[in-house]
Structure formats: structure tokens, C-alpha cells
Amino acid sequence: MKIATIGTGYVGLVSGVCFSDFGHEVICVDKDADKIARLERGEVPIFEPGLEDLMSRNIEAGRLSFTRDLEGALAGAQAVFIAVGTPTRRGDGHADLSYVMAAAEEIARAAPQGVVVVTKSTVPVGTNRRVAEVIRRANPELDFDVASNPEFLREGAAIDDFMRPDRVVVGVENERAAGIMADIYKPLFLRDFPIVTTDLESAEMIKYAANAFLATKITFINEVAALCEKVGADVKEVAKGIGLDGRIGNKFLHAGPGYGGSCFPKDTKALARIGQEHASPMQIVETVIKVNEETKRRMIDKLLDLCGGSFNGKTVAVLGVTFKPNTDDMRDAPSLTLVPALVGGGAKVRVCDPQGRHEGEALLPGVAWCDDAYAAADSADLLVILTEWNEFRGLDLGRVAGAMAQPRMADLRNVYSDADAREAGLEAYIGVGRQVPKEAITVPILGADRERHKSISEGQQ
Ligand SMILES: NC(=O)c1ccc[n+]([C@@H]2O[C@H](COP(=O)([O-])OP(=O)(O)OC[C@H]3O[C@@H](n4cnc5c(N)ncnc54)[C@H](O)[C@@H]3O)[C@@H](O)[C@H]2O)c1
């Protein structure tokens, strides 16, 4: 089959590469000239483990190419996938569909007869029908179908998620489109991966409901973590104890600094907005959004506790700024709330991230970038573990403690334990959702400073 994909971001590029690996002929289109030039040179513009090898293999096999020329890419294509961004629209929380609708108009002008226009971007219920209307209006002669095919890959494990998915969701209106989608995903059909074929609206809803559920699960354990700190329980033990219940499951039960990333924040906001527009409020999701913001702010309070109530003049080392490990994606990362609060509070901030510097330099002004954790920790008053990259999981804590001016650690991913920290000579250690030993807080907390930092972080949302 010949397939075109529009948008070569995390989803469009991974999908295009994987479809070519299924044996299809794939042309990936993007408006970004620099991105296309890099892809044509065989460079992968994002950090995604395994992507470069798979991409070069399929380019060499002659099945995969890149272009800015949509018209050429569409010639002879049986399917075109829209994989452009759907960020939060400024002001109202709704998904911004301008990129999707622009792509639909462009497709209408150049698509061959019989094409299936597949929306892979995460879009509100009703968008596929709007895409069909836009195409019909722009080119009434075109014979085409639309299909909804939301994507569930996780950055950092995207290839594996695409090649071995928990399920593929396909929303269609007729047998013709269902047949083409079945041909595209045949390698997965043959290996018995579940394919959920449904109507357009249900497919669109499945994606938002899935992301909102996962965001809820994370937020639930984060709220439990806050209570654990008050009552003297350990959230790691609690998560283990509830996660072993097959009805609950142990995934997405790791307490931390609040969810971030390119999907959960914008998709929860969009779903809340859809609910409001249909007079069917998504009250749980609305609360999740609010609690997640509070969780991020609670992390700032933790750091203040360890700094004696003020960041002013302190040197703080932050390990990890991407929203999770194994990606270079900084979109809505907790670091974008926490680091500006530190800088705004007068701290000298050093950061270190295996892949985040390229994106992070522009997003985190006023910080010094370090090559490794030990350089960041040198003479620092506080070390913060914010993203649990593997290289931060196996730190020589004794070396870290020895290098610091004030050996204190805020472990916002619960990588280490209070016992590890004490053994290594750290004088104070705070995790998330674990009882804070009384002696960990060495200096009284100043209420006025805490309020000031609260308003700094709120300004950044
Ligand atoms: N990133 C993820 O982990 C993930 C996972 C599942 C679903 N999604 C969804 O997939 C969609 C894409 O996300 P992403 O993270 O890949 O986005 P992205 O921002 O990384 O990439 C989007 C790309 O589309 C290009 N583009 C925009 N308009 C175009 C046009 N008219 N013609 C050609 N190119 C165009 C941009 O230049 C950009 O390269 C979003 O709706 C997102 O919610 C993302």
C-alpha cells in the first residue's frame, strides 16, 4: 500500500517509520523545512530509543521518504494520516484544531479518488465529521472516506508500543474504509493484537477517556501520597498493596511531582471542555486538573522546607527536566513550574538532563547546565531528583553528599530511601508520600516566603 503521513512529530514520524517497516510505501510530509532536511539526511529530530535504526533500515529498503510536497506525496496514496499537533487553545482549554483543519483543506486539493483520510491526532468528538465536511466543501468531486485511528504510543517506548500495541482503535463509517484500515494494520491483525473497530465518535472518545483515566490514576496516588505524609504511611507500600489487586493494577501508581508531558495536561483540559460544552461536566477530570496543579505547588513547598523557608542565595541542583525519562520532550514538564520558582526565589540553579538541554535551554532561562549529576551537586545546598533517568537511579550518593555544601536531597520520584540517604551521609532527605523524619526539616518554615513562592509558581501556569 502507499501511505502518506502529515506531520513528522513524535506520532507522525514513529507511525510513518513503523508503517514502512510493515512493508508499506510511506511518504512523511511536514511543513517544517529544517525537520524535513534533517530527516532527508537520515537524522532523527527527536530523541526516541530505536527510532534511528528502524528509520535508516526502511529508507535503505526504499520504503520510506520525506518531503514538504504534499501533492506529490498524495499521488497514488490509498490512505493519508493526519498526525499534526492539537495543543491547548489559548484562553479556553479547548483543543486547537487549526492544524488539523488546515491539513484537511490541503488534502482536499490534492488527494486521489478513493483515499481514506485518517485522523491520528488526538481530537474532540465530532472532529472526523468536521474533517469530512471541510474536504467535501473544498473538493465536492472527491470520493473519499474518513477514519479515526487515535494513537496510544508512549514517548520513550514508542516503537515497541506501535509494533506491539495493547490495542489498535479504528473508527469508520463503512466497509470500504474498514477494509483499507485492516490492510494497513494486517501485520498486527496476523499476530492477534486486538483491533477495536467502532464508529467515529466512540474512537475519538476512547482516546480522551483513556488519557483522562491514566491522569486520574496518577493524581489519585499523588493525593494519597500527600495524606501519607500527614498520617505517617509510606505511599510506596500503599501503592504496592493496592496495585496487587488485579482490579486496580500496579501501573501509573508511582507518586511524584504531578503529571506533565505533551498529552495528559492538554487532553484532560480538552475533555473537561467537551463535557462543559455538552452540559455533561466531567467533574472528576476537572478535579484531577486542579489537584495536579496543587501537587506541583506542593513540591515547591517541599523544596522550601529543605531550604529553611527561602531559596534566596541557595545553590540548587536539579536532575532531570524532561517530563519523563527517555524523551527530550519538555512540553508541560513539572520542571517548567519548579525551576522558575527556584530561580524567581533567588536560587542559583544548576540543571542536568541526558537529553533535555536542546529544548530546555530556551524554556529555562537563568540556569547553568551541567554535564553530569556530580558537577551539578558540587557545592550545592540542595539536590532535587525531578526526572528518574536511569543514570540518576544509580548515583554514588556518598560522592554526591561529599561534594555538596549542604548535603540535602529532595527525591521527587522516590528513587532512593531515607536509609540510603543517611548511610551515604546526606543530612536531610525528603521523598514523596513518605513520612518525613522530624530531623529532616532543620530550619523553621517562613510563612511569608511560602506565600511568595506560591504566587510565583501560579504565575507560571
Ligand atoms: N506525543 C505523544 O506522545 C502522543 C501520543 C499519542 C497521541 N498524540 C497526539 O498526536 C498528535 C501529534 O502529536 P506530536 O507530539 O507528534 O506533535 P508534534 O508537535 O511533535 O508534531 C506535529 C508536527 O506536525 C507538523 N505540521 C503541522 N501542521 C502541518 C501541516 N499542515 N502539514 C505538514 N506538517 C504539519 C509540525 O511541523 C510538526 O512537525 C497530537 O494530537 C497528540 O495529542 C501524541
Coordinates of C-alpha atoms and ligand atoms in Angstrom, one line a residue:
M1 CA 0.0 0.0 0.0
K2 CA 1.0 3.6 -0.4
I3 CA 0.5 5.8 2.7
A4 CA 1.2 9.5 3.3
T5 CA 1.6 10.9 6.8
I6 CA 1.2 14.6 7.6
G7 CA 3.3 15.8 10.5
T8 CA 6.6 14.3 11.4
G9 CA 6.5 14.9 15.2
Y10 CA 6.6 12.1 17.8
V11 CA 3.5 10.4 16.5
G12 CA 3.7 11.1 12.7
L13 CA 7.3 10.1 12.4
V14 CA 7.0 7.0 14.6
S15 CA 3.9 5.9 12.7
G16 CA 5.4 6.5 9.3
V17 CA 8.6 4.6 10.2
C18 CA 6.6 1.7 11.6
F19 CA 4.1 1.5 8.7
S20 CA 7.1 1.4 6.3
D21 CA 8.5 -1.5 8.5
F22 CA 5.2 -3.3 8.0
G23 CA 6.1 -3.2 4.3
H24 CA 4.1 -0.2 3.1
E25 CA 5.5 2.5 0.9
V26 CA 5.4 5.6 3.2
I27 CA 6.0 9.3 2.5
C28 CA 6.1 11.6 5.5
V29 CA 5.2 15.2 4.9
D30 CA 6.0 18.2 7.1
K31 CA 5.8 22.0 6.7
D32 CA 8.9 22.4 8.8
A33 CA 11.7 22.7 6.2
D34 CA 14.5 22.2 8.7
K35 CA 12.9 19.0 10.0
I36 CA 12.5 17.6 6.5
A37 CA 16.1 18.5 5.6
R38 CA 17.4 16.7 8.7
L39 CA 15.2 13.6 8.0
E40 CA 16.4 13.5 4.4
R41 CA 19.9 13.4 5.7
G42 CA 18.9 10.4 7.9
E43 CA 18.9 12.4 11.2
V44 CA 16.1 11.9 13.7
P45 CA 15.0 15.3 15.0
I46 CA 13.6 13.8 18.3
F47 CA 15.1 11.5 20.9
E48 CA 13.3 8.2 20.7
P49 CA 15.1 5.0 21.5
G50 CA 15.4 2.6 18.5
L51 CA 13.9 5.1 16.0
E52 CA 17.1 6.0 14.1
D53 CA 17.9 2.3 13.3
L54 CA 14.4 1.5 12.2
M55 CA 14.2 4.6 10.1
S56 CA 17.5 4.1 8.3
R57 CA 16.7 0.4 7.6
N58 CA 13.5 1.4 5.9
I59 CA 15.0 4.3 4.0
E60 CA 17.6 1.9 2.7
A61 CA 14.9 -0.6 1.7
G62 CA 13.3 2.2 -0.4
R63 CA 10.0 2.2 1.5
L64 CA 10.4 5.4 3.4
S65 CA 10.9 9.0 2.3
F66 CA 10.3 12.6 3.5
T67 CA 9.1 15.7 1.7
R68 CA 7.4 19.1 2.1
D69 CA 5.5 18.4 -1.1
L70 CA 2.0 17.2 0.0
E71 CA 0.7 17.0 -3.5
G72 CA 3.5 14.7 -4.7
A73 CA 3.2 12.6 -1.5
L74 CA -0.6 12.1 -2.1
A75 CA -0.3 10.8 -5.7
G76 CA -1.5 7.2 -5.7
A77 CA -1.9 7.0 -1.9
Q78 CA -4.7 4.8 -0.5
A79 CA -4.5 6.5 2.9
V80 CA -3.3 9.7 4.4
F81 CA -2.8 10.1 8.1
I82 CA -3.2 13.4 9.8
A83 CA -0.7 13.5 12.7
V84 CA -0.3 17.2 13.4
G85 CA -0.4 18.8 16.8
T86 CA -3.6 19.6 18.8
P87 CA -2.3 21.8 21.6
T88 CA -4.5 23.6 24.1
R89 CA -6.2 26.6 22.5
R90 CA -5.2 29.8 24.3
G91 CA -7.9 31.0 26.8
D92 CA -10.5 28.3 26.9
G93 CA -8.7 24.9 27.3
H94 CA -10.2 23.5 24.1
A95 CA -8.1 21.5 21.7
D96 CA -6.7 23.8 19.0
L97 CA -7.9 22.2 15.7
S98 CA -6.4 24.7 13.4
Y99 CA -3.6 22.4 12.3
V100 CA -5.9 19.5 11.7
M101 CA -8.4 21.6 9.6
A102 CA -5.5 23.2 7.6
A103 CA -4.2 19.7 6.8
A104 CA -7.8 18.6 5.8
E105 CA -8.0 21.6 3.3
E106 CA -4.6 20.8 1.9
I107 CA -5.6 17.1 1.5
A108 CA -8.8 18.1 -0.3
R109 CA -6.9 19.9 -3.0
A110 CA -4.5 17.0 -3.9
A111 CA -5.9 13.7 -2.7
P112 CA -6.5 10.9 -5.2
Q113 CA -10.0 9.3 -5.7
G114 CA -10.9 6.7 -3.1
V115 CA -8.5 7.8 -0.5
V116 CA -9.1 7.3 3.3
V117 CA -8.3 10.3 5.4
V118 CA -7.3 9.0 8.8
T119 CA -7.0 11.3 11.8
K120 CA -4.3 10.0 14.2
S121 CA -4.0 13.3 16.1
T122 CA -6.0 13.3 19.4
V123 CA -9.2 15.3 18.6
P124 CA -12.5 16.0 20.2
V125 CA -15.6 14.0 19.4
G126 CA -17.1 15.2 16.1
T127 CA -13.8 16.3 14.6
N128 CA -13.6 13.5 12.0
R129 CA -17.1 14.6 10.7
R130 CA -15.8 18.2 10.5
V131 CA -12.7 17.0 8.6
A132 CA -15.1 15.3 6.1
E133 CA -17.1 18.5 5.8
V134 CA -14.0 20.6 5.2
I135 CA -12.8 18.2 2.5
R136 CA -16.3 18.0 0.9
R137 CA -16.6 21.7 0.8
A138 CA -13.1 22.3 -0.7
N139 CA -13.4 19.5 -3.3
P140 CA -17.0 18.3 -3.9
E141 CA -15.8 15.9 -6.6
L142 CA -13.5 13.9 -4.4
D143 CA -14.6 10.3 -3.5
F144 CA -13.1 9.7 0.0
D145 CA -13.7 8.2 3.4
V146 CA -12.6 9.4 6.9
A147 CA -11.4 7.2 9.7
S148 CA -10.4 7.8 13.3
N149 CA -7.3 6.0 14.4
P150 CA -6.1 7.5 17.7
E151 CA -2.6 6.8 18.8
F152 CA -1.6 5.4 22.2
L153 CA 2.2 5.2 22.0
R154 CA 4.3 6.4 24.9
E155 CA 7.3 8.6 24.2
G156 CA 10.4 6.7 25.2
A157 CA 8.8 3.3 24.3
A158 CA 7.1 4.4 21.1
I159 CA 8.4 1.8 18.7
D160 CA 7.5 -1.1 21.0
D161 CA 4.1 0.4 21.7
F162 CA 3.4 0.8 18.0
M163 CA 4.7 -2.6 17.0
R164 CA 3.2 -4.5 20.0
P165 CA 0.2 -2.4 21.0
D166 CA -2.3 -3.2 23.7
R167 CA -4.9 -2.5 21.1
V168 CA -5.5 -0.6 17.8
V169 CA -8.6 1.6 17.7
V170 CA -10.2 2.2 14.3
G171 CA -13.4 4.3 13.9
V172 CA -15.0 4.0 10.5
E173 CA -18.3 4.6 8.7
N174 CA -18.3 1.9 6.1
E175 CA -16.8 -1.4 4.9
R176 CA -14.5 0.2 2.3
A177 CA -12.6 2.3 4.9
A178 CA -12.6 -0.7 7.3
G179 CA -11.0 -2.8 4.6
I180 CA -8.2 -0.3 3.9
M181 CA -7.5 0.1 7.6
A182 CA -7.4 -3.7 8.1
D183 CA -4.9 -3.9 5.2
I184 CA -2.7 -1.2 6.8
Y185 CA -2.6 -3.0 10.1
K186 CA -2.5 -6.5 8.7
P187 CA 0.8 -7.4 10.3
L188 CA -0.8 -6.7 13.7
F189 CA -4.0 -8.5 12.8
L190 CA -2.0 -11.5 11.8
R191 CA -0.2 -11.5 15.2
D192 CA -3.5 -11.3 17.1
F193 CA -3.1 -7.9 18.6
P194 CA -6.6 -6.7 19.5
I195 CA -8.2 -4.3 16.9
V196 CA -11.2 -2.4 18.2
T197 CA -13.3 -1.4 15.1
T198 CA -16.0 1.1 16.0
D199 CA -17.8 4.2 14.9
L200 CA -16.0 7.6 14.6
E201 CA -17.4 9.2 17.8
S202 CA -16.5 6.2 20.0
A203 CA -13.0 6.0 18.6
E204 CA -12.5 9.7 19.3
M205 CA -13.9 9.3 22.8
I206 CA -11.8 6.2 23.6
K207 CA -8.5 8.3 23.3
Y208 CA -9.6 11.1 25.7
A209 CA -11.2 8.7 28.2
A210 CA -8.0 6.5 28.2
N211 CA -5.7 9.5 28.9
A212 CA -8.1 11.1 31.4
F213 CA -8.3 7.7 33.3
L214 CA -4.5 7.4 33.4
A215 CA -4.1 11.1 34.6
T216 CA -6.7 10.3 37.2
K217 CA -4.8 7.3 38.5
I218 CA -1.6 9.3 38.8
T219 CA -3.4 12.1 40.5
F220 CA -5.1 9.7 42.9
I221 CA -1.8 8.3 44.1
N222 CA -0.3 11.8 44.4
E223 CA -3.2 12.8 46.6
V224 CA -2.9 9.6 48.7
A225 CA 0.9 10.5 48.9
A226 CA 0.0 13.9 50.5
L227 CA -2.1 12.2 53.1
C228 CA 0.5 9.5 53.7
E229 CA 2.9 12.3 54.7
K230 CA 0.4 13.6 57.2
V231 CA -0.5 10.2 58.8
G232 CA 2.9 8.6 58.7
A233 CA 2.3 6.0 56.0
D234 CA 4.6 5.2 53.1
V235 CA 3.0 5.6 49.7
K236 CA 5.3 3.1 48.0
E237 CA 4.0 0.4 50.4
V238 CA 0.4 1.7 49.8
A239 CA 0.8 1.6 46.0
K240 CA 2.2 -1.9 46.2
G241 CA -0.6 -3.0 48.5
I242 CA -3.4 -1.7 46.3
G243 CA -1.6 -2.4 42.9
L244 CA -1.5 -6.1 43.6
D245 CA -5.3 -6.1 43.4
G246 CA -6.0 -7.2 39.8
R247 CA -8.9 -4.8 39.6
I248 CA -6.5 -1.9 40.2
G249 CA -3.2 -2.9 38.7
N250 CA 0.2 -1.5 39.6
K251 CA 0.8 0.8 36.7
F252 CA 0.6 4.6 37.0
L253 CA 0.7 4.3 40.7
H254 CA 4.0 6.0 41.3
A255 CA 3.7 9.1 43.4
G256 CA 5.7 12.1 42.0
P257 CA 5.7 15.8 41.2
G258 CA 2.5 15.7 39.1
Y259 CA 1.8 14.6 35.6
G260 CA 3.1 16.6 32.6
G261 CA 4.0 16.0 29.0
S262 CA 2.6 16.6 25.6
C263 CA -0.7 14.7 26.2
F264 CA -2.2 14.4 29.7
P265 CA -2.4 18.1 30.5
K266 CA -3.9 19.2 27.2
D267 CA -6.1 16.1 26.9
T268 CA -7.6 16.4 30.3
K269 CA -8.3 20.1 29.7
A270 CA -9.9 19.3 26.3
L271 CA -12.1 16.6 27.8
A272 CA -13.3 18.9 30.6
R273 CA -14.1 21.5 27.9
I274 CA -16.0 18.9 25.8
G275 CA -18.1 18.0 28.9
Q276 CA -18.9 21.6 29.6
E277 CA -19.9 22.3 26.0
H278 CA -22.3 19.3 26.1
A279 CA -23.7 20.2 29.6
S280 CA -22.3 17.0 30.9
P281 CA -19.5 18.1 33.1
M282 CA -16.5 15.8 33.6
Q283 CA -16.3 16.6 37.3
I284 CA -13.7 14.0 38.1
V285 CA -11.4 15.2 35.3
E286 CA -11.9 18.9 36.4
T287 CA -10.8 17.9 39.9
V288 CA -7.8 16.0 38.5
I289 CA -6.6 19.1 36.7
K290 CA -6.9 21.1 39.8
V291 CA -5.2 18.6 42.1
N292 CA -2.4 18.1 39.6
E293 CA -1.6 21.8 39.8
E294 CA -1.7 21.7 43.6
T295 CA 0.7 18.7 43.5
K296 CA 3.2 20.7 41.5
R297 CA 3.0 23.5 44.0
R298 CA 3.3 21.1 46.9
M299 CA 6.7 20.1 45.5
I300 CA 7.8 23.7 45.7
D301 CA 6.8 23.7 49.4
K302 CA 8.9 20.6 49.9
L303 CA 12.0 22.3 48.5
L304 CA 11.3 25.3 50.6
D305 CA 11.2 23.1 53.7
L306 CA 14.6 21.8 52.8
C307 CA 16.0 25.3 52.2
G308 CA 14.8 26.6 55.5
G309 CA 11.9 28.6 54.0
S310 CA 13.7 30.6 51.4
F311 CA 15.6 29.9 48.1
N312 CA 17.4 33.1 48.2
G313 CA 21.2 32.6 47.8
K314 CA 20.9 28.8 47.8
T315 CA 22.5 26.7 45.1
V316 CA 20.1 24.1 43.9
A317 CA 21.0 21.2 41.6
V318 CA 18.1 19.8 39.6
L319 CA 18.5 16.4 38.0
G320 CA 16.1 15.8 35.1
V321 CA 14.0 18.4 33.3
T322 CA 12.2 16.4 30.6
F323 CA 8.6 15.3 31.6
K324 CA 9.8 11.7 31.9
P325 CA 12.9 9.7 31.1
N326 CA 13.9 8.5 27.6
T327 CA 12.5 11.5 25.8
D328 CA 13.7 15.0 25.0
D329 CA 10.1 16.3 25.3
M330 CA 9.7 19.3 27.7
R331 CA 6.1 20.1 27.0
D332 CA 4.3 20.8 30.3
A333 CA 7.1 19.2 32.2
P334 CA 6.9 19.7 36.0
S335 CA 10.4 21.4 35.7
L336 CA 8.7 24.3 33.9
T337 CA 6.9 25.1 37.2
L338 CA 9.6 24.1 39.6
V339 CA 12.7 25.6 38.1
P340 CA 11.3 29.1 37.6
A341 CA 10.0 29.1 41.2
L342 CA 13.6 28.3 42.3
V343 CA 15.1 31.0 40.0
G344 CA 12.4 33.5 40.9
G345 CA 13.1 32.8 44.6
G346 CA 16.7 33.8 44.2
A347 CA 18.3 30.4 44.0
K348 CA 21.3 29.7 41.8
V349 CA 20.0 26.7 39.8
R350 CA 22.1 24.1 38.1
V351 CA 20.4 21.6 35.9
C352 CA 21.4 18.4 34.2
D353 CA 19.5 16.2 31.8
P354 CA 20.7 13.5 29.4
Q355 CA 18.5 14.8 26.5
G356 CA 16.7 17.9 27.8
R357 CA 19.2 20.6 27.2
H358 CA 18.4 21.3 23.5
E359 CA 14.8 22.0 24.3
G360 CA 15.3 23.2 27.8
E361 CA 17.8 26.0 27.2
A362 CA 15.2 28.3 25.8
L363 CA 12.5 27.2 28.3
L364 CA 14.5 27.5 31.5
P365 CA 16.3 30.9 31.4
G366 CA 18.7 31.8 34.2
V367 CA 20.1 28.3 34.9
A368 CA 23.5 26.8 34.5
W369 CA 23.7 23.5 32.6
C370 CA 26.0 20.8 33.9
D371 CA 27.2 17.7 32.1
D372 CA 26.5 15.2 34.9
A373 CA 24.9 14.9 38.3
Y374 CA 28.2 15.2 40.2
A375 CA 29.1 18.5 38.6
A376 CA 25.6 19.8 39.4
A377 CA 25.9 18.7 43.0
D378 CA 29.3 20.3 43.6
S379 CA 29.0 22.8 46.4
A380 CA 25.2 22.8 46.1
D381 CA 22.8 23.3 49.1
L382 CA 20.1 21.0 47.8
L383 CA 19.9 18.3 45.2
V384 CA 16.5 17.6 43.5
I385 CA 15.7 14.5 41.6
L386 CA 12.9 15.5 39.2
T387 CA 13.0 13.0 36.3
E388 CA 14.1 9.4 37.0
W389 CA 16.6 8.9 34.2
N390 CA 18.5 5.6 34.7
E391 CA 21.7 7.5 35.3
F392 CA 20.1 9.3 38.3
R393 CA 18.9 5.9 39.8
G394 CA 22.4 4.6 40.4
L395 CA 24.2 7.7 41.8
D396 CA 27.1 7.2 44.2
L397 CA 25.3 9.0 47.0
G398 CA 28.4 9.2 49.2
R399 CA 30.2 11.1 46.4
V400 CA 27.2 13.4 46.0
A401 CA 27.0 14.1 49.7
G402 CA 30.7 14.7 49.9
A403 CA 30.6 17.2 47.1
M404 CA 27.7 19.3 48.4
A405 CA 27.9 22.3 50.7
Q406 CA 24.7 21.2 52.4
P407 CA 24.0 17.6 51.7
R408 CA 20.3 17.6 51.3
M409 CA 18.1 15.8 48.8
A410 CA 14.5 16.2 47.6
D411 CA 13.8 12.9 45.8
L412 CA 10.6 13.7 43.9
R413 CA 10.5 10.3 42.2
N414 CA 11.1 8.1 45.3
V415 CA 14.2 6.6 43.7
Y416 CA 16.1 6.4 47.0
S417 CA 15.1 6.0 50.6
D418 CA 15.7 7.8 53.8
A419 CA 18.0 4.9 54.9
D420 CA 20.1 5.1 51.6
A421 CA 20.4 8.8 52.2
R422 CA 21.6 8.6 55.8
E423 CA 24.0 5.8 55.0
A424 CA 25.6 8.0 52.3
G425 CA 26.0 10.9 54.7
L426 CA 23.1 13.1 53.4
E427 CA 21.9 15.2 56.3
A428 CA 18.4 15.6 55.0
Y429 CA 16.2 13.6 52.6
I430 CA 12.6 14.1 51.6
G431 CA 10.7 11.8 49.2
V432 CA 7.0 12.0 48.1
G433 CA 4.4 10.4 50.2
R434 CA 6.7 9.0 52.9
Q435 CA 6.9 10.1 56.5
V436 CA 9.2 13.0 56.8
P437 CA 11.6 12.3 59.7
K438 CA 11.4 15.2 62.1
E439 CA 15.1 16.0 61.9
A440 CA 14.9 16.2 58.1
I441 CA 13.5 19.7 58.5
T442 CA 16.3 21.6 60.0
V443 CA 15.1 25.2 59.8
P444 CA 11.6 26.6 60.6
I445 CA 9.5 27.4 57.5
L446 CA 8.7 31.0 56.9
G447 CA 5.0 31.5 56.1
A448 CA 5.6 34.8 54.1
D449 CA 8.2 33.2 51.8
R450 CA 6.0 30.2 51.2
E451 CA 3.1 32.5 50.1
R452 CA 5.5 34.4 47.8
H453 CA 6.7 31.2 46.1
K454 CA 3.1 30.1 45.7
S455 CA 2.3 33.2 43.7
I456 CA 5.5 32.9 41.6
S457 CA 4.5 29.3 40.6
E458 CA 0.9 30.2 40.0
G459 CA 2.0 33.0 37.6
Q460 CA 3.8 30.3 35.6
Q461 CA 0.8 28.1 34.9
Ligands
LIG1 N1 3.5 12.8 21.6 C1 2.8 11.7 22.1 O1 3.3 11.0 22.9 C2 1.5 11.4 21.6 C3 0.9 10.2 21.8 C4 -0.4 9.9 21.4 C5 -1.1 10.9 20.6 N2 -0.5 12.1 20.4 C6 -1.3 13.0 19.6 O2 -0.7 13.1 18.3 C7 -0.8 14.4 17.7 C8 0.6 14.8 17.3 O3 1.4 14.9 18.5 P1 3.0 15.1 18.4 O4 3.5 15.0 19.7 O5 3.5 14.1 17.4 O6 3.1 16.5 17.8 P2 4.4 17.4 17.3 O7 4.1 18.8 17.7 O8 5.6 16.7 17.8 O9 4.4 17.3 15.7 C9 3.5 17.8 14.9 C10 4.1 18.1 13.5 O10 3.1 18.4 12.6 C11 3.7 19.4 11.7 N3 2.6 20.1 11.0 C12 1.6 20.9 11.5 N4 0.8 21.2 10.5 C13 1.2 20.7 9.4 C14 0.7 20.7 8.0 N5 -0.4 21.3 7.7 N6 1.4 20.0 7.1 C15 2.5 19.3 7.4 N7 3.0 19.2 8.7 C16 2.4 19.9 9.6 C17 4.6 20.2 12.6 O11 5.5 20.9 11.8 C18 5.2 19.2 13.5 O12 6.4 18.7 13.0 C19 -1.4 15.3 18.8 O13 -2.8 15.4 18.6 C20 -1.1 14.5 20.1 O14 -2.1 14.7 21.1 C21 0.7 12.4 20.8

